[in-house]
PDB file of C-alpha atoms in Angstrom:
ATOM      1  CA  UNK A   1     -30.306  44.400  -0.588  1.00  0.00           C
ATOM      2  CA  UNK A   2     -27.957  46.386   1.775  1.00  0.00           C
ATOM      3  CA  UNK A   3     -30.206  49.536   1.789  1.00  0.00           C
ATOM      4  CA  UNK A   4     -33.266  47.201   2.578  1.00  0.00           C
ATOM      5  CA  UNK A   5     -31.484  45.530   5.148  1.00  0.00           C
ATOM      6  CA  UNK A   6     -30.879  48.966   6.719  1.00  0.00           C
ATOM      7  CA  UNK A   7     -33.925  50.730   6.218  1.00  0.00           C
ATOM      8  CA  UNK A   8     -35.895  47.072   7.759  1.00  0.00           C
ATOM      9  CA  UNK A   9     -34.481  47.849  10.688  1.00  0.00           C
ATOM     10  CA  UNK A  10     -36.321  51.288  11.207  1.00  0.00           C
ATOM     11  CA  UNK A  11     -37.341  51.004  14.510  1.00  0.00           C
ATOM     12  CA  UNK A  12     -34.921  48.658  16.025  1.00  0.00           C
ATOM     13  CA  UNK A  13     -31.855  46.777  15.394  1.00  0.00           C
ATOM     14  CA  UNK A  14     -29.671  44.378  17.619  1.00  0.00           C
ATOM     15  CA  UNK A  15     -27.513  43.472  19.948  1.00  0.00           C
ATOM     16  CA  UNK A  16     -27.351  42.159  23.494  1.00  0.00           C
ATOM     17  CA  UNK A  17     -27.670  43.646  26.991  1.00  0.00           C
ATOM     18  CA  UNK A  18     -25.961  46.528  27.441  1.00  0.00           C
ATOM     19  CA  UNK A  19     -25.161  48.671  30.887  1.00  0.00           C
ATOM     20  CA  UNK A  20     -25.101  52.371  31.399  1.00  0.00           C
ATOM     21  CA  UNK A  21     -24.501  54.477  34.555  1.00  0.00           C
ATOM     22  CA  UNK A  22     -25.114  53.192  38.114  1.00  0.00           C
ATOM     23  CA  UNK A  23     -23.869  49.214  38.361  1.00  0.00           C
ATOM     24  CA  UNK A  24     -26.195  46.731  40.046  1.00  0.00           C
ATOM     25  CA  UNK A  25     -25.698  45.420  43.913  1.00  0.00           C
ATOM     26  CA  UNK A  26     -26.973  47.675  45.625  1.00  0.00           C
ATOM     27  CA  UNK A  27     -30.355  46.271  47.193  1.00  0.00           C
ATOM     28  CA  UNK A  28     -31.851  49.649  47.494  1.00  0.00           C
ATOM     29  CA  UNK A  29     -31.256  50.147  43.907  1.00  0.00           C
ATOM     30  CA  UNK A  30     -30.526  53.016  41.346  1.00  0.00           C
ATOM     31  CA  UNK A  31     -33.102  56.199  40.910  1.00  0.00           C
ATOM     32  CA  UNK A  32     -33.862  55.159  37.125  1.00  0.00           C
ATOM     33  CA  UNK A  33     -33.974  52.324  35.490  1.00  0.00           C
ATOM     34  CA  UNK A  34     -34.290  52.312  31.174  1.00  0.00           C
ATOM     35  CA  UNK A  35     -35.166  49.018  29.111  1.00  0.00           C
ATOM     36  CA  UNK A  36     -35.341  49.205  25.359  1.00  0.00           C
ATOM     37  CA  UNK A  37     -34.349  48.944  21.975  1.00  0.00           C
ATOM     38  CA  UNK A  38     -32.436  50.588  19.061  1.00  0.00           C
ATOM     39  CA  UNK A  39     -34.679  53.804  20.050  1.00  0.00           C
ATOM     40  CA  UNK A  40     -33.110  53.643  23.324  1.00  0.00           C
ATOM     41  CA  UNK A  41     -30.112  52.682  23.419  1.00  0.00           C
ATOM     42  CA  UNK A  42     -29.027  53.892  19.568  1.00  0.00           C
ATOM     43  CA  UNK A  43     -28.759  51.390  16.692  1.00  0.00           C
ATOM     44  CA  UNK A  44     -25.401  49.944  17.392  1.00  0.00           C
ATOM     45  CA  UNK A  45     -23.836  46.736  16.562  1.00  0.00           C
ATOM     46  CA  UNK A  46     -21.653  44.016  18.096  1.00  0.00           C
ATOM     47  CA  UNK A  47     -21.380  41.217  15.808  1.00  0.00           C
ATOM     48  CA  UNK A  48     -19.854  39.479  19.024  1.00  0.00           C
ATOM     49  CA  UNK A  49     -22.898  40.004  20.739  1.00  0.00           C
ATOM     50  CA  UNK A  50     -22.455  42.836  23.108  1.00  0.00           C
ATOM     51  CA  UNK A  51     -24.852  45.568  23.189  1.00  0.00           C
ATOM     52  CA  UNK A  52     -23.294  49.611  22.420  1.00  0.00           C
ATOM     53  CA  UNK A  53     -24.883  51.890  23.338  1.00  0.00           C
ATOM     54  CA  UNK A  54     -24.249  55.818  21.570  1.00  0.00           C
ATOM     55  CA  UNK A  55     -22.995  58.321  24.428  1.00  0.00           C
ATOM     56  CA  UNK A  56     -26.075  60.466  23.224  1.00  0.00           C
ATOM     57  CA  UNK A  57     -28.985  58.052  23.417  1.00  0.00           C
ATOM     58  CA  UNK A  58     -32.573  59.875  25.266  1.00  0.00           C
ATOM     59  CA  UNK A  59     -32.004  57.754  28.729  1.00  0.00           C
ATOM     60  CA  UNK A  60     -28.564  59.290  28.844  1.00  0.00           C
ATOM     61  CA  UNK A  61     -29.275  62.678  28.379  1.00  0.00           C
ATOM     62  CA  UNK A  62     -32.621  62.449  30.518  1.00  0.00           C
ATOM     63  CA  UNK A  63     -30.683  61.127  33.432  1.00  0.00           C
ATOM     64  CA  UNK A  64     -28.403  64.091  33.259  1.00  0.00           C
ATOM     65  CA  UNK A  65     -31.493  66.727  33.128  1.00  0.00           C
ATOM     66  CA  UNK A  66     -32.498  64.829  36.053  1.00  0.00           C
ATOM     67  CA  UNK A  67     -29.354  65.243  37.654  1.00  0.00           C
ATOM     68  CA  UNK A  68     -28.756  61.455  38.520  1.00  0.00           C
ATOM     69  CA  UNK A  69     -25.042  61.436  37.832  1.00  0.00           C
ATOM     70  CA  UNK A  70     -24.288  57.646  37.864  1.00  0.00           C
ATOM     71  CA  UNK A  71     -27.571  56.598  39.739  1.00  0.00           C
ATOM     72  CA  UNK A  72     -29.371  54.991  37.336  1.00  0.00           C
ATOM     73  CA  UNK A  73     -28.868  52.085  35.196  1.00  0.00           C
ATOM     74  CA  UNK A  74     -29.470  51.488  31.457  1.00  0.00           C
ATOM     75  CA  UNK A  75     -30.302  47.921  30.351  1.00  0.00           C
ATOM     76  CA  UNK A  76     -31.337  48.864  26.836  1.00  0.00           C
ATOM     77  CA  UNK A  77     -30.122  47.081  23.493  1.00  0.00           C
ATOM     78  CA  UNK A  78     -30.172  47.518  20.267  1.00  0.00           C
ATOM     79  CA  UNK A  79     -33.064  44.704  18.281  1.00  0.00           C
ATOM     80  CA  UNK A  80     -34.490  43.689  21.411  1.00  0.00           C
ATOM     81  CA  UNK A  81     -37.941  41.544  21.735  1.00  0.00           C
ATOM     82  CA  UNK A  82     -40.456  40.471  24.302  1.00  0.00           C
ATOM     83  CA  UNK A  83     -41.707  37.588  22.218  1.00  0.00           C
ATOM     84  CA  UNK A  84     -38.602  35.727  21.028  1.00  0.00           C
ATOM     85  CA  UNK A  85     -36.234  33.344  22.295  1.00  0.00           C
ATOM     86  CA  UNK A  86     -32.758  34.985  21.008  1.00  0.00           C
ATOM     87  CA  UNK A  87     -29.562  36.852  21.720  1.00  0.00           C
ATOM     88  CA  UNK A  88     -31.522  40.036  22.160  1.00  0.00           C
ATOM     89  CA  UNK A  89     -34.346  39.945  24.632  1.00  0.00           C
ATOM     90  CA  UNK A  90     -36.104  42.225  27.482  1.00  0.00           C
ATOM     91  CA  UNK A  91     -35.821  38.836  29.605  1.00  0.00           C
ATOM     92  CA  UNK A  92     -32.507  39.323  29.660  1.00  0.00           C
ATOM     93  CA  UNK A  93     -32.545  42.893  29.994  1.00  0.00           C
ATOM     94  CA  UNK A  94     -34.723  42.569  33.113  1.00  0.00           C
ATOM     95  CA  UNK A  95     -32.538  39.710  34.573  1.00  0.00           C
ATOM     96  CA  UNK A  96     -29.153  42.640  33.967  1.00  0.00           C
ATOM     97  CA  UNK A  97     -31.519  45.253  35.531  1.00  0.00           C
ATOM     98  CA  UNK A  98     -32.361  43.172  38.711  1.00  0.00           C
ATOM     99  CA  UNK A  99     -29.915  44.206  40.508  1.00  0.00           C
ATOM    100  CA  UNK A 100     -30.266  48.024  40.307  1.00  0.00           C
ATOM    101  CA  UNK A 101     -33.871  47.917  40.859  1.00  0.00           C
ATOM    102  CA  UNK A 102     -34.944  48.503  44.728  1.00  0.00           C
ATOM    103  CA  UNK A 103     -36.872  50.753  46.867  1.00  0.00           C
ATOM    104  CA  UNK A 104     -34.736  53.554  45.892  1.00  0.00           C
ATOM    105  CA  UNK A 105     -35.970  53.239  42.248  1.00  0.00           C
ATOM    106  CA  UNK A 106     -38.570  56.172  41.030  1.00  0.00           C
ATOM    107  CA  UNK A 107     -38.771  55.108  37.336  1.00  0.00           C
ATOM    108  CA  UNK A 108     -39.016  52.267  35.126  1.00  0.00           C
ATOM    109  CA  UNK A 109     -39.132  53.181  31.678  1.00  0.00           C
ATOM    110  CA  UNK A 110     -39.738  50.524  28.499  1.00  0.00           C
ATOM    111  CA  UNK A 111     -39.968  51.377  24.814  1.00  0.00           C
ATOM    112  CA  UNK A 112     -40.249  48.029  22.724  1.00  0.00           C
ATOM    113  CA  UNK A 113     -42.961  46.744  20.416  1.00  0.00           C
ATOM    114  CA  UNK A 114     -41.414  48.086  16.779  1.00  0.00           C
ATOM    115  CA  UNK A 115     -38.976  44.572  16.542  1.00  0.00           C
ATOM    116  CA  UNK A 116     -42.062  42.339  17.377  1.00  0.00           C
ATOM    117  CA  UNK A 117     -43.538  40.238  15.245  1.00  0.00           C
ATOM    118  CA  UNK A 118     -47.836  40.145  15.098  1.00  0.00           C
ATOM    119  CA  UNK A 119     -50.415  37.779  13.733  1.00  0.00           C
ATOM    120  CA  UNK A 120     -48.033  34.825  12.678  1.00  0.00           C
ATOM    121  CA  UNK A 121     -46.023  37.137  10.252  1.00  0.00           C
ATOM    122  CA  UNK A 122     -42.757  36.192   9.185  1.00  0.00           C
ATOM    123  CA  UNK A 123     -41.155  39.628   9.175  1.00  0.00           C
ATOM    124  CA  UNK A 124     -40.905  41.802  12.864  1.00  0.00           C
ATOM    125  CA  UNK A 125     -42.473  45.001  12.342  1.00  0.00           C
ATOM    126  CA  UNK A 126     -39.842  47.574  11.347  1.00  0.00           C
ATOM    127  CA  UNK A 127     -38.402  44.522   8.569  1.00  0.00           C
ATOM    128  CA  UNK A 128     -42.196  44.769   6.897  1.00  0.00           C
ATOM    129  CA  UNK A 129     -42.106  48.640   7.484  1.00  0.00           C
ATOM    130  CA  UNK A 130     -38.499  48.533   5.739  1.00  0.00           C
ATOM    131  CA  UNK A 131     -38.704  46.598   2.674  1.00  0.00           C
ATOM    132  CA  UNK A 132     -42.064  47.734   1.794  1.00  0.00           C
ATOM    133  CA  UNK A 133     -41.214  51.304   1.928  1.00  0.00           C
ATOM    134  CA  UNK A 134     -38.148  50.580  -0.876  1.00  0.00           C
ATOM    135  CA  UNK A 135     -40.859  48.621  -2.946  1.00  0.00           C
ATOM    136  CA  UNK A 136     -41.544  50.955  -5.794  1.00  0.00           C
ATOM    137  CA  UNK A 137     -43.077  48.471  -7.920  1.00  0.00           C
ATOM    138  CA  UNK A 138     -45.979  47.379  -5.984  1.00  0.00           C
ATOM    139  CA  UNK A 139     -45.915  50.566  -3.716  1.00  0.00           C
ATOM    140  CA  UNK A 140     -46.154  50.755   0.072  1.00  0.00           C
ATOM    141  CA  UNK A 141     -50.343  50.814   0.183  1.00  0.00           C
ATOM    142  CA  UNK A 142     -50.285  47.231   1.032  1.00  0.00           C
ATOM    143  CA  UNK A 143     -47.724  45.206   2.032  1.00  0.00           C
ATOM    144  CA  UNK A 144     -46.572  42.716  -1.331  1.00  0.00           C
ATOM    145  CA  UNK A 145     -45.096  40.299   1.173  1.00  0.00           C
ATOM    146  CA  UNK A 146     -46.698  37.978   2.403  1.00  0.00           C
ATOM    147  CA  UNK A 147     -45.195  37.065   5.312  1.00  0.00           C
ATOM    148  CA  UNK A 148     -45.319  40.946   6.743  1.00  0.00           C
ATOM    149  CA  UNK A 149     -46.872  42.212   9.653  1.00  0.00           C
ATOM    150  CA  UNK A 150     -50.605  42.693   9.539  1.00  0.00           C
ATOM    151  CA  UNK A 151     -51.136  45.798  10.914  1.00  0.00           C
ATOM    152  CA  UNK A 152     -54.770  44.644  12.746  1.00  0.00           C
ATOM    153  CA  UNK A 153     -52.745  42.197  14.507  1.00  0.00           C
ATOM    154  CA  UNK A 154     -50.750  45.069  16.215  1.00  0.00           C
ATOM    155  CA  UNK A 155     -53.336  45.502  19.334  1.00  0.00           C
ATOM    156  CA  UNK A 156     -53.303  46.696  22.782  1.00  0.00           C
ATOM    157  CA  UNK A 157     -53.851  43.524  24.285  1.00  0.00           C
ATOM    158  CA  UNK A 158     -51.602  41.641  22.477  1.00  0.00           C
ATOM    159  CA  UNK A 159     -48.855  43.918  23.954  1.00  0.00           C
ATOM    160  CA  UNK A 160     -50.180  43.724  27.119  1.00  0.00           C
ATOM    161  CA  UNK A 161     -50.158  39.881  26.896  1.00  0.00           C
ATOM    162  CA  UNK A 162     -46.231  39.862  25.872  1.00  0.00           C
ATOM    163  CA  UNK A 163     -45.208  42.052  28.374  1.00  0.00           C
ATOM    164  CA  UNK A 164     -46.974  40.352  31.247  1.00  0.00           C
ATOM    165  CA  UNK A 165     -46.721  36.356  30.097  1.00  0.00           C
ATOM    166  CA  UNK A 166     -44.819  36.408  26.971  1.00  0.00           C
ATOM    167  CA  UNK A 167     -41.640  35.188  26.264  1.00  0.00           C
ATOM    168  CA  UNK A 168     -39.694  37.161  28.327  1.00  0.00           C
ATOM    169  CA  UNK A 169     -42.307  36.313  31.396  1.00  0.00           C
ATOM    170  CA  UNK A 170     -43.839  39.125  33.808  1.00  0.00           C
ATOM    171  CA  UNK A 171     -41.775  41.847  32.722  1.00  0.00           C
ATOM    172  CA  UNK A 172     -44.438  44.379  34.301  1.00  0.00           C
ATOM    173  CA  UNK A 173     -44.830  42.197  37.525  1.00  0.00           C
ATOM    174  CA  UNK A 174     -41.088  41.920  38.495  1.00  0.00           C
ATOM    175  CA  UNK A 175     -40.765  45.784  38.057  1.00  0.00           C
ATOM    176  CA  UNK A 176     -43.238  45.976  40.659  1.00  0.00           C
ATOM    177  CA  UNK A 177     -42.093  43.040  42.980  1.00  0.00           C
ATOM    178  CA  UNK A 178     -38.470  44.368  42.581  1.00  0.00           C
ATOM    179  CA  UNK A 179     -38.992  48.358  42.216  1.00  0.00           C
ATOM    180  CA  UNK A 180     -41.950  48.997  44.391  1.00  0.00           C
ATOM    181  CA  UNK A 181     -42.242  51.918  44.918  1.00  0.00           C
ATOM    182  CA  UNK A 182     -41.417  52.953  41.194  1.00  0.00           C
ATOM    183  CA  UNK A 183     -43.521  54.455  38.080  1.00  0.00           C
ATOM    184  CA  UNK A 184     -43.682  52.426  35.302  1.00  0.00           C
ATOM    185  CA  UNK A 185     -43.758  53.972  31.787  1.00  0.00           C
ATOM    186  CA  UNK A 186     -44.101  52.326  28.537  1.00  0.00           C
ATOM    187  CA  UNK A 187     -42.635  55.275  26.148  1.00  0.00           C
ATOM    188  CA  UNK A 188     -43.557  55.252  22.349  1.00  0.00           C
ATOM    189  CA  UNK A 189     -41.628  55.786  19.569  1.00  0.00           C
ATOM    190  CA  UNK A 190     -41.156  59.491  17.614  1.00  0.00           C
ATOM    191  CA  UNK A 191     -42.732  61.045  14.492  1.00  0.00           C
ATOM    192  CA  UNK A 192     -40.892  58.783  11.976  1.00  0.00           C
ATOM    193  CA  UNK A 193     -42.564  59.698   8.608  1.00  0.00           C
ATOM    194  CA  UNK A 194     -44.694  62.740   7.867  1.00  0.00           C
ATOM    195  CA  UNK A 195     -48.680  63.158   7.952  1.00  0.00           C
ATOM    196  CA  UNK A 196     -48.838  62.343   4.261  1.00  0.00           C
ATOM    197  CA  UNK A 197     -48.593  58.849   2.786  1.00  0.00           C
ATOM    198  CA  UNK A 198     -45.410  59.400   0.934  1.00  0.00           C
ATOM    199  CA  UNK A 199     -41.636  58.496   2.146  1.00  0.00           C
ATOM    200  CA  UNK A 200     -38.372  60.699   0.625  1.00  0.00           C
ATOM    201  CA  UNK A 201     -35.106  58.925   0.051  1.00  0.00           C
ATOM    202  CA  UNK A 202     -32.023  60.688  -1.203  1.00  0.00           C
ATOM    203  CA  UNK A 203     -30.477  58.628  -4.483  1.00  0.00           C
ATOM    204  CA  UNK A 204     -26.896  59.892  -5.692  1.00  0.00           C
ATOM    205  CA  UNK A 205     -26.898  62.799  -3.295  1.00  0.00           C
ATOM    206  CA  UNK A 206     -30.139  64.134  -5.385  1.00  0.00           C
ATOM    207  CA  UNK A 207     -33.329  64.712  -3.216  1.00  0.00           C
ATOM    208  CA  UNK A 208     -36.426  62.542  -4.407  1.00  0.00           C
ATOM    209  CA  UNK A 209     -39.129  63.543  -2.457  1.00  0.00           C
ATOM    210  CA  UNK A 210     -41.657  61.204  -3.266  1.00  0.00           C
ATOM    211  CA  UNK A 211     -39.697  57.951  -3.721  1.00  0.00           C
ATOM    212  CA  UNK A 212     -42.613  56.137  -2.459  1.00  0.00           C
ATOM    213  CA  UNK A 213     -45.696  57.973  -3.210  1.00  0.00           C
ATOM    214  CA  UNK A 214     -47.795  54.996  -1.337  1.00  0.00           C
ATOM    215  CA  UNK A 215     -46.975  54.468   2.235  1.00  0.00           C
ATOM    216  CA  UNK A 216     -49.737  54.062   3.845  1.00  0.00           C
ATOM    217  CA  UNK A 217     -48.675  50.485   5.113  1.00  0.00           C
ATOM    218  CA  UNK A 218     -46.177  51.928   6.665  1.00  0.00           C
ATOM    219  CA  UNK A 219     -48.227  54.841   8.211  1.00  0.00           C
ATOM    220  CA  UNK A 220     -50.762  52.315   9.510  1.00  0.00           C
ATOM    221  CA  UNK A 221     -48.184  50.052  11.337  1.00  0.00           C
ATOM    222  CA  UNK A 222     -46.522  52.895  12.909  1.00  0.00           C
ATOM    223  CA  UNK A 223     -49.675  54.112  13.969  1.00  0.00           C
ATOM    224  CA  UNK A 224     -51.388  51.345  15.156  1.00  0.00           C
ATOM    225  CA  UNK A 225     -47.719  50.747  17.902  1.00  0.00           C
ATOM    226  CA  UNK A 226     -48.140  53.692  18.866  1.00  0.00           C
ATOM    227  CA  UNK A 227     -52.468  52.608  19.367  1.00  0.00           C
ATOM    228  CA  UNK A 228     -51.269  49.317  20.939  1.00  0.00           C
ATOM    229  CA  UNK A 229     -48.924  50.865  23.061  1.00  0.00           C
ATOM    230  CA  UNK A 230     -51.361  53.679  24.393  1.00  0.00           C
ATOM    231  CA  UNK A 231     -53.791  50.673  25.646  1.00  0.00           C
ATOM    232  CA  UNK A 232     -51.819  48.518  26.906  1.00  0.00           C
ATOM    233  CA  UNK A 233     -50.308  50.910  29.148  1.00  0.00           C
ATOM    234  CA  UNK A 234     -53.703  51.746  30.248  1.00  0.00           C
ATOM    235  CA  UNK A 235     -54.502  48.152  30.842  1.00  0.00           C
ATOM    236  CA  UNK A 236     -51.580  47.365  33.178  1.00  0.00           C
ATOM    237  CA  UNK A 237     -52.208  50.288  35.240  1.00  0.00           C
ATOM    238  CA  UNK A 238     -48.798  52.052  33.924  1.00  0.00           C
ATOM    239  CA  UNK A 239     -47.778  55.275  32.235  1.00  0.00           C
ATOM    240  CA  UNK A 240     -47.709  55.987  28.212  1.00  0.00           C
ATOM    241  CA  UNK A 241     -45.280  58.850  27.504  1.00  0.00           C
ATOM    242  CA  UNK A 242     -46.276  59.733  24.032  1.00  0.00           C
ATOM    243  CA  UNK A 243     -42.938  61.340  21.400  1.00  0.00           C
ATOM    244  CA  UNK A 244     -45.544  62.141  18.862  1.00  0.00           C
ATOM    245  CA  UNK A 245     -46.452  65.358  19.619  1.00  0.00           C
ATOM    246  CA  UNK A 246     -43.378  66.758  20.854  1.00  0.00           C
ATOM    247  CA  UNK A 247     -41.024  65.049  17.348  1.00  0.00           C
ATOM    248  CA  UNK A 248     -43.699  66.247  14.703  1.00  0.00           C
ATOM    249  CA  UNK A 249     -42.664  68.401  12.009  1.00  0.00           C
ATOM    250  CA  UNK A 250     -39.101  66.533  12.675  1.00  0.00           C
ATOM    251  CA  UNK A 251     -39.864  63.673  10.719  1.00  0.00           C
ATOM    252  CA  UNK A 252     -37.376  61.777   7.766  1.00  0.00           C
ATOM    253  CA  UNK A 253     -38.553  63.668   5.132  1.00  0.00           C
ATOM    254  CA  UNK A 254     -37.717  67.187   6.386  1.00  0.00           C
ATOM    255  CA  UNK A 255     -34.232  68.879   5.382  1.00  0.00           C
ATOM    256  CA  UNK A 256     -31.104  68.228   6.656  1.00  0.00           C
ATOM    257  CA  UNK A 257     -30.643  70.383  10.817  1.00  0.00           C
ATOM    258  CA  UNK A 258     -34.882  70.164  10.672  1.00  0.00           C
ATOM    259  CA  UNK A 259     -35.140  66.264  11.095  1.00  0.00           C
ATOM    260  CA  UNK A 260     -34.715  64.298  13.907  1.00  0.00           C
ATOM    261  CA  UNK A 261     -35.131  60.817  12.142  1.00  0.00           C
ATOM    262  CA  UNK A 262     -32.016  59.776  10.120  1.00  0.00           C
ATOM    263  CA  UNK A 263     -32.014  57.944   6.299  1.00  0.00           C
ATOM    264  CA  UNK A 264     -29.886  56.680   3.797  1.00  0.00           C
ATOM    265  CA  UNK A 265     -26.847  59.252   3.226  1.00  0.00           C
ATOM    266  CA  UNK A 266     -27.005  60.663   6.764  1.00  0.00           C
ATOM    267  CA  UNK A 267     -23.246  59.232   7.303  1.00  0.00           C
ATOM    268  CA  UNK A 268     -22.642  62.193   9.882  1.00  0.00           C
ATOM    269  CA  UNK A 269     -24.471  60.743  12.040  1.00  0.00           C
ATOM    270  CA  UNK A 270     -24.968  56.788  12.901  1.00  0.00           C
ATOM    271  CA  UNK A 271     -25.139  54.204   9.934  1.00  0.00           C
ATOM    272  CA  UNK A 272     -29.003  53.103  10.172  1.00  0.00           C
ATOM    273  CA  UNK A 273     -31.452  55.180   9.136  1.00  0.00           C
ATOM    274  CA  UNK A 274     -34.781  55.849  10.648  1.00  0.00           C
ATOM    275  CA  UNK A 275     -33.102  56.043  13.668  1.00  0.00           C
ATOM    276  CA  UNK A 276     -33.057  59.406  15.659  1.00  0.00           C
ATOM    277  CA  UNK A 277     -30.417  61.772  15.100  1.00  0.00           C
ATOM    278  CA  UNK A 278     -28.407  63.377  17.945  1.00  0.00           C
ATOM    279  CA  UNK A 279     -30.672  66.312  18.163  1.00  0.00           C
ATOM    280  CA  UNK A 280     -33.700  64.254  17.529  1.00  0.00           C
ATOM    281  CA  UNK A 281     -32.606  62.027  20.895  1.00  0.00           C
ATOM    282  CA  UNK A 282     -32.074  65.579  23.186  1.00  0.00           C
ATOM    283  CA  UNK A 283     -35.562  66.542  22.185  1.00  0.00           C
ATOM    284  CA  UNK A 284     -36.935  63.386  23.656  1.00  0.00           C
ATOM    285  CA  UNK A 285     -35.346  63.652  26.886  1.00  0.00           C
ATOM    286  CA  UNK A 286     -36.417  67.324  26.855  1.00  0.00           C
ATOM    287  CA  UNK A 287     -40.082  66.005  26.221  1.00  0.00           C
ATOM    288  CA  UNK A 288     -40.120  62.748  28.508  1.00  0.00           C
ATOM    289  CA  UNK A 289     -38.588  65.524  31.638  1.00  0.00           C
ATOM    290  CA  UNK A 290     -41.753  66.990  31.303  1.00  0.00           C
ATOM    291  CA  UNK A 291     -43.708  63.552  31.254  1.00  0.00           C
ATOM    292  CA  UNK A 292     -41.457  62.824  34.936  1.00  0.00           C
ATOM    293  CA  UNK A 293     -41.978  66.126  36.559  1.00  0.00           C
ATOM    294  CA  UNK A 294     -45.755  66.809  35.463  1.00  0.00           C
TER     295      UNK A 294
END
């Protein structure tokens, strides 16, 4: 049960608001601002409900190829949801932002959607991802529970909808009220699992390749964010800055100094797996650079 509770939280685990870099107050506000989850801020966690955040996350190391020094501001935390009324939500995240968002601000970025739940399922995304991946009696083809995400109810308007009157309100239209003069970039998630529908897993230190031969499930709802995410972006009139491309051949499965997705075992680097490692997070801020200066 403890390596399913780990590996559920693939995308995205939790925490509560954390703060990075420049402080809020000033009304002209900070260069950069960064919402986000586990992806962004690392998978840390406070069981008193503060919100870590690893010195090597992507925003970090993007502000610093940007040159900001301390002016910019990361709100990002670890199991964070639009649609949800708990400890870890981009509501609050935008509330602790507020105050570093101004005319000075150039960028808003978000990267959410992998703890959200879709279609009346039970189970947020990277929980049905998680557990069905480690179930190697039914396989991974189809999700065996029942109250799992359905991947069809993982759409572009659905995100659009939560990020605009969900339960964390207008997120979109208070970036704009508050950070005119600002891009806005919803950024999606890395290559997680490779091109095939099989998913390794290391078992007493002993490489097993195909641990779960039949993944597709968990292809399709990693796809289909990265879909959702794509359109909704395009609906709202803001940026998608794709990982895809620049994280493939980086995925879980490859060996040990080739990935940039951690798993069980990976103990030199943070505990949850499925998480990126510390290269895998300086090759997205290499990548999302180029999104901010093309």
């Amino acid at each position: 049960m403890a390596a399913a509770s780990a590996l559920a939280v693939a995308g995205l685990s939790i925490g509560g608001p954390g703060i990075a870099g420049a402080q809020p107050g000033d009304q002209a506000g900070a260069r950069y601002v960064s919402l986000g989850d586990s992806f962004t801020s690392g998978p840390s966690y406070d069981p008193f409900g503060g919100c870590p955040q690893l010195p090597y996350t992507w925003p970090k190391q993007f502000a610093q190829q940007w040159g900001l020094g301390g002016d910019w501001f990361d709100a990002s935390c670890s199991g964070a949801v639009v649609d949800g009324r708990g400890t870890n939500t981009f509501g609050q995240q935008i509330n602790a932002a507020a105050g570093a968002m101004g005319q000075r601000t150039e960028l808003v970025t978000i990267q959410f959607a992998g703890n959200e739940t879709y279609g009346g399922a039970g189970r947020s995304a990277a929980w049905s991802v998680g557990t069905c991946v480690l179930d190697f009696v039914n396989g991974c083809n189809d999700a065996a529970d029942p109250a799992a995400v359905r991947p069809d109810a993982i759409t572009g308007p659905e995100l659009a909808r939560r990020l605009t009157a969900g339960d964390s309100g207008d997120i979109i239209g208070r970036i704009r009220s508050e950070a005119p003069n600002a891009r806005i970039a919803i950024v999606g998630y890395p290559t997680v699992l490779p091109r095939d529908t099989s998913v390794c897993l290391p078992i007493n230190g002993l490489e097993v390749p195909d641990f779960q031969p039949r993944a597709a499930y968990a292809r399709t709802v990693l796809d289909r964010i990265e879909s959702a995410q794509r359109v909704a972006a395009a609906s709202l009139g803001v940026e998608f800055w794709s990982l895809k491309a620049a994280t493939a051949g980086h995925d879980a499965c490859k060996p040990l100094g080739q990935r940039w997705i951690t798993r069980i075992g990976d103990f030199h680097e943070h505990v949850l797996p499925f998480h990126p490692t510390r290269d895998g997070y300086g090759a997205q801020a290499r990548a999302l650079t180029g999104y901010r200066v093309g």
